[in-house]
Tab-separated table of C-alpha atoms in Angstrom:
chain	number	residue	atom	x	y	z
N	1	UNK	CA	15.071	-28.297	-29.784
N	2	UNK	CA	13.451	-25.268	-28.259
N	3	UNK	CA	10.296	-25.511	-26.641
N	4	UNK	CA	9.618	-22.287	-25.420
N	5	UNK	CA	10.610	-19.031	-23.616
N	6	UNK	CA	9.829	-18.853	-19.962
N	7	UNK	CA	10.295	-15.737	-17.109
N	8	UNK	CA	12.319	-17.064	-14.309
N	9	UNK	CA	12.806	-13.239	-12.163
N	10	UNK	CA	13.782	-11.172	-14.425
N	11	UNK	CA	16.634	-13.238	-16.530
N	12	UNK	CA	15.353	-15.026	-19.596
N	13	UNK	CA	15.674	-18.231	-19.721
N	14	UNK	CA	15.009	-21.079	-22.532
N	15	UNK	CA	13.097	-23.976	-21.490
N	16	UNK	CA	14.821	-26.730	-23.874
N	17	UNK	CA	13.824	-30.784	-24.291
N	18	UNK	CA	17.126	-32.980	-23.971
N	19	UNK	CA	17.472	-35.492	-26.297
N	20	UNK	CA	17.264	-38.181	-23.699
N	21	UNK	CA	13.687	-38.923	-22.719
N	22	UNK	CA	12.334	-35.012	-23.529
N	23	UNK	CA	13.564	-34.060	-20.092
N	24	UNK	CA	12.779	-30.085	-20.023
N	25	UNK	CA	16.345	-28.261	-18.735
N	26	UNK	CA	16.455	-24.790	-18.048
N	27	UNK	CA	19.649	-22.848	-19.730
N	28	UNK	CA	19.867	-18.982	-18.707
N	29	UNK	CA	20.807	-16.527	-21.087
N	30	UNK	CA	21.039	-12.490	-20.769
N	31	UNK	CA	18.303	-10.553	-18.955
N	32	UNK	CA	15.876	-9.134	-20.848
N	33	UNK	CA	13.016	-6.514	-19.692
N	34	UNK	CA	9.430	-8.465	-19.281
N	35	UNK	CA	7.872	-6.561	-22.585
N	36	UNK	CA	10.694	-7.597	-24.682
N	37	UNK	CA	10.258	-11.061	-23.871
N	38	UNK	CA	6.199	-10.476	-24.601
N	39	UNK	CA	6.991	-8.818	-27.761
N	40	UNK	CA	9.041	-11.651	-28.917
N	41	UNK	CA	6.697	-14.733	-27.656
N	42	UNK	CA	3.294	-13.332	-28.797
N	43	UNK	CA	5.383	-12.154	-32.005
N	44	UNK	CA	5.603	-15.673	-33.155
N	45	UNK	CA	1.890	-16.834	-31.133
N	46	UNK	CA	-0.611	-14.044	-31.865
N	47	UNK	CA	-3.532	-16.244	-30.247
N	48	UNK	CA	-3.540	-14.167	-27.584
N	49	UNK	CA	-4.747	-10.100	-27.325
N	50	UNK	CA	-3.711	-8.263	-24.687
N	51	UNK	CA	-4.903	-4.935	-22.678
N	52	UNK	CA	-4.394	-2.901	-19.826
N	53	UNK	CA	-6.106	-0.905	-17.173
N	54	UNK	CA	-4.162	1.521	-15.257
N	55	UNK	CA	-4.715	3.424	-12.220
N	56	UNK	CA	-1.357	4.467	-10.514
N	57	UNK	CA	1.146	3.757	-12.910
N	58	UNK	CA	-0.717	6.143	-15.309
N	59	UNK	CA	-0.281	4.421	-18.562
N	60	UNK	CA	3.343	3.820	-17.871
N	61	UNK	CA	2.642	-0.298	-18.227
N	62	UNK	CA	0.983	0.672	-22.075
N	63	UNK	CA	3.802	2.728	-23.030
N	64	UNK	CA	6.517	-0.064	-21.796
N	65	UNK	CA	4.556	-2.664	-24.419
N	66	UNK	CA	3.794	-0.102	-27.367
N	67	UNK	CA	7.598	1.132	-27.488
N	68	UNK	CA	8.281	-1.803	-29.186
N	69	UNK	CA	7.159	-2.307	-32.915
N	70	UNK	CA	5.387	-5.150	-33.771
N	71	UNK	CA	3.342	-4.834	-30.375
N	72	UNK	CA	0.367	-3.942	-32.667
N	73	UNK	CA	0.030	-7.670	-33.342
N	74	UNK	CA	-1.296	-8.461	-29.774
N	75	UNK	CA	-1.835	-5.005	-27.394
N	76	UNK	CA	-5.113	-3.953	-28.538
N	77	UNK	CA	-5.696	-1.126	-26.006
N	78	UNK	CA	-5.479	0.009	-22.641
N	79	UNK	CA	-7.593	2.857	-20.178
N	80	UNK	CA	-6.235	4.768	-17.632
N	81	UNK	CA	-8.780	4.876	-14.765
N	82	UNK	CA	-7.273	7.104	-12.276
N	83	UNK	CA	-10.646	8.298	-10.991
N	84	UNK	CA	-13.499	5.862	-8.841
N	85	UNK	CA	-15.997	7.192	-11.485
N	86	UNK	CA	-13.632	5.967	-14.680
N	87	UNK	CA	-12.842	2.613	-12.904
N	88	UNK	CA	-16.498	2.684	-12.296
N	89	UNK	CA	-17.669	3.783	-15.377
N	90	UNK	CA	-15.039	2.628	-17.782
N	91	UNK	CA	-14.465	-0.729	-16.194
N	92	UNK	CA	-17.236	-1.718	-14.865
N	93	UNK	CA	-15.923	-1.800	-11.458
N	94	UNK	CA	-18.798	-2.104	-9.140
N	95	UNK	CA	-19.903	0.124	-7.087
N	96	UNK	CA	-19.894	-1.644	-3.592
N	97	UNK	CA	-16.160	-2.957	-4.502
N	98	UNK	CA	-15.253	0.968	-4.354
N	99	UNK	CA	-17.434	1.609	-1.345
N	100	UNK	CA	-16.327	-0.813	0.578
N	101	UNK	CA	-13.130	-2.417	-0.613
N	102	UNK	CA	-11.759	1.221	-2.227
N	103	UNK	CA	-10.111	1.285	-4.961
N	104	UNK	CA	-6.777	-0.358	-3.397
N	105	UNK	CA	-7.599	-3.227	-2.975
N	106	UNK	CA	-7.585	-7.202	-4.271
N	107	UNK	CA	-10.896	-7.178	-5.582
N	108	UNK	CA	-10.634	-3.737	-7.442
N	109	UNK	CA	-7.759	-4.857	-8.808
N	110	UNK	CA	-9.573	-8.198	-10.037
N	111	UNK	CA	-12.153	-6.149	-11.322
N	112	UNK	CA	-10.149	-3.822	-13.298
N	113	UNK	CA	-8.500	-6.632	-15.193
N	114	UNK	CA	-12.045	-8.460	-15.974
N	115	UNK	CA	-13.336	-4.823	-16.821
N	116	UNK	CA	-9.977	-4.054	-19.535
N	117	UNK	CA	-10.907	-7.708	-21.079
N	118	UNK	CA	-14.471	-6.835	-21.489
N	119	UNK	CA	-13.495	-3.535	-22.565
N	120	UNK	CA	-11.898	-4.227	-25.433
N	121	UNK	CA	-12.475	-8.101	-26.179
N	122	UNK	CA	-8.863	-9.203	-25.023
N	123	UNK	CA	-8.102	-12.676	-24.066
N	124	UNK	CA	-5.594	-10.862	-20.803
N	125	UNK	CA	-5.408	-8.384	-19.372
N	126	UNK	CA	-3.414	-6.376	-15.998
N	127	UNK	CA	-4.572	-4.193	-13.860
N	128	UNK	CA	-2.935	-1.580	-11.478
N	129	UNK	CA	-4.279	0.215	-8.673
N	130	UNK	CA	-2.482	1.684	-5.495
N	131	UNK	CA	-0.821	4.486	-3.571
N	132	UNK	CA	2.466	6.186	-5.270
N	133	UNK	CA	2.528	8.953	-2.804
N	134	UNK	CA	3.672	10.538	-1.216
N	135	UNK	CA	0.710	11.754	0.294
N	136	UNK	CA	-2.980	9.653	0.275
N	137	UNK	CA	-1.640	6.659	2.441
N	138	UNK	CA	-2.885	5.799	5.707
N	139	UNK	CA	-2.170	3.340	8.258
N	140	UNK	CA	-3.842	0.367	6.605
N	141	UNK	CA	-3.082	0.830	2.882
N	142	UNK	CA	0.188	3.140	3.085
N	143	UNK	CA	2.149	4.960	0.295
N	144	UNK	CA	3.482	2.469	-2.089
N	145	UNK	CA	0.903	-0.069	-1.470
N	146	UNK	CA	-0.073	-1.469	-5.189
N	147	UNK	CA	-2.369	-4.410	-5.770
N	148	UNK	CA	-2.113	-6.179	-9.468
N	149	UNK	CA	-4.687	-8.029	-11.043
N	150	UNK	CA	-4.748	-9.904	-13.822
N	151	UNK	CA	-7.352	-11.737	-15.972
N	152	UNK	CA	-7.453	-14.341	-18.362
N	153	UNK	CA	-9.556	-17.303	-19.538
N	154	UNK	CA	-8.559	-19.337	-16.374
N	155	UNK	CA	-9.659	-16.594	-13.782
N	156	UNK	CA	-8.768	-13.545	-12.247
N	157	UNK	CA	-6.511	-12.791	-9.890
N	158	UNK	CA	-4.534	-9.975	-7.882
N	159	UNK	CA	-1.390	-9.407	-5.639
N	160	UNK	CA	-0.898	-6.746	-3.245
N	161	UNK	CA	2.812	-5.215	-3.224
N	162	UNK	CA	4.409	-2.788	-1.098
N	163	UNK	CA	7.260	-1.000	-2.507
N	164	UNK	CA	9.304	1.611	-1.329
N	165	UNK	CA	10.750	4.993	-2.556
N	166	UNK	CA	9.026	8.196	-3.570
N	167	UNK	CA	6.444	8.387	-6.141
N	168	UNK	CA	8.497	7.641	-9.594
N	169	UNK	CA	10.123	4.543	-7.694
N	170	UNK	CA	6.449	3.310	-6.758
N	171	UNK	CA	5.074	3.452	-10.096
N	172	UNK	CA	8.772	2.226	-11.779
N	173	UNK	CA	8.509	-1.103	-9.639
N	174	UNK	CA	4.530	-1.267	-10.052
N	175	UNK	CA	5.124	-1.042	-13.621
N	176	UNK	CA	8.029	-3.663	-13.836
N	177	UNK	CA	5.837	-5.913	-11.500
N	178	UNK	CA	2.720	-5.749	-13.677
N	179	UNK	CA	4.710	-6.684	-16.766
N	180	UNK	CA	6.153	-9.873	-15.368
N	181	UNK	CA	2.640	-10.555	-14.080
N	182	UNK	CA	1.591	-10.084	-17.700
N	183	UNK	CA	4.268	-12.299	-18.918
N	184	UNK	CA	3.845	-15.042	-16.117
N	185	UNK	CA	-0.113	-14.895	-17.078
N	186	UNK	CA	0.645	-15.335	-20.866
N	187	UNK	CA	2.919	-18.359	-20.609
N	188	UNK	CA	0.250	-20.135	-18.377
N	189	UNK	CA	-2.246	-19.282	-21.094
N	190	UNK	CA	0.377	-20.564	-23.929
N	191	UNK	CA	0.920	-23.647	-21.517
N	192	UNK	CA	-2.890	-24.435	-21.349
N	193	UNK	CA	-3.633	-23.922	-24.658
């Protein structure tokens, strides 16, 4: 009997309880995009409400989520906060974070995700902030550096990623990685409930 769907990389896997002792087993199926997995999971279990805050991805994460019929059951909305003033005014990113650590930082990504949760009354939010290029990079913060923040009832966290390629490749990779981080966070929330 199916227990729940879990993500293992970009491959959708079904976690099932065996008939012998309730041991969990994993059976791989086909590769399924993370937004499709989210739509399937949250379409069945509509307790979680999702929001996004995007900078370097410019709305690509929200677009991938809303491209699927039924996403209105769990997706509340998103904010594209490209300028620091938008991060501050719309998402509540503290001025000291922007001045001391910069918009491309762990602290900013977490604050953006927390701000999206507050702004939309969401349970879970994902945020992206980075340098897509071709310009804007420095030795300390090169082109392709993207921080992905998540906020949930369990708290917030962010991860740094260095994506290769041109602007389009960086945005595409950041979007995919953000969706996978969102999927992981949704699984954690469901597992804890």
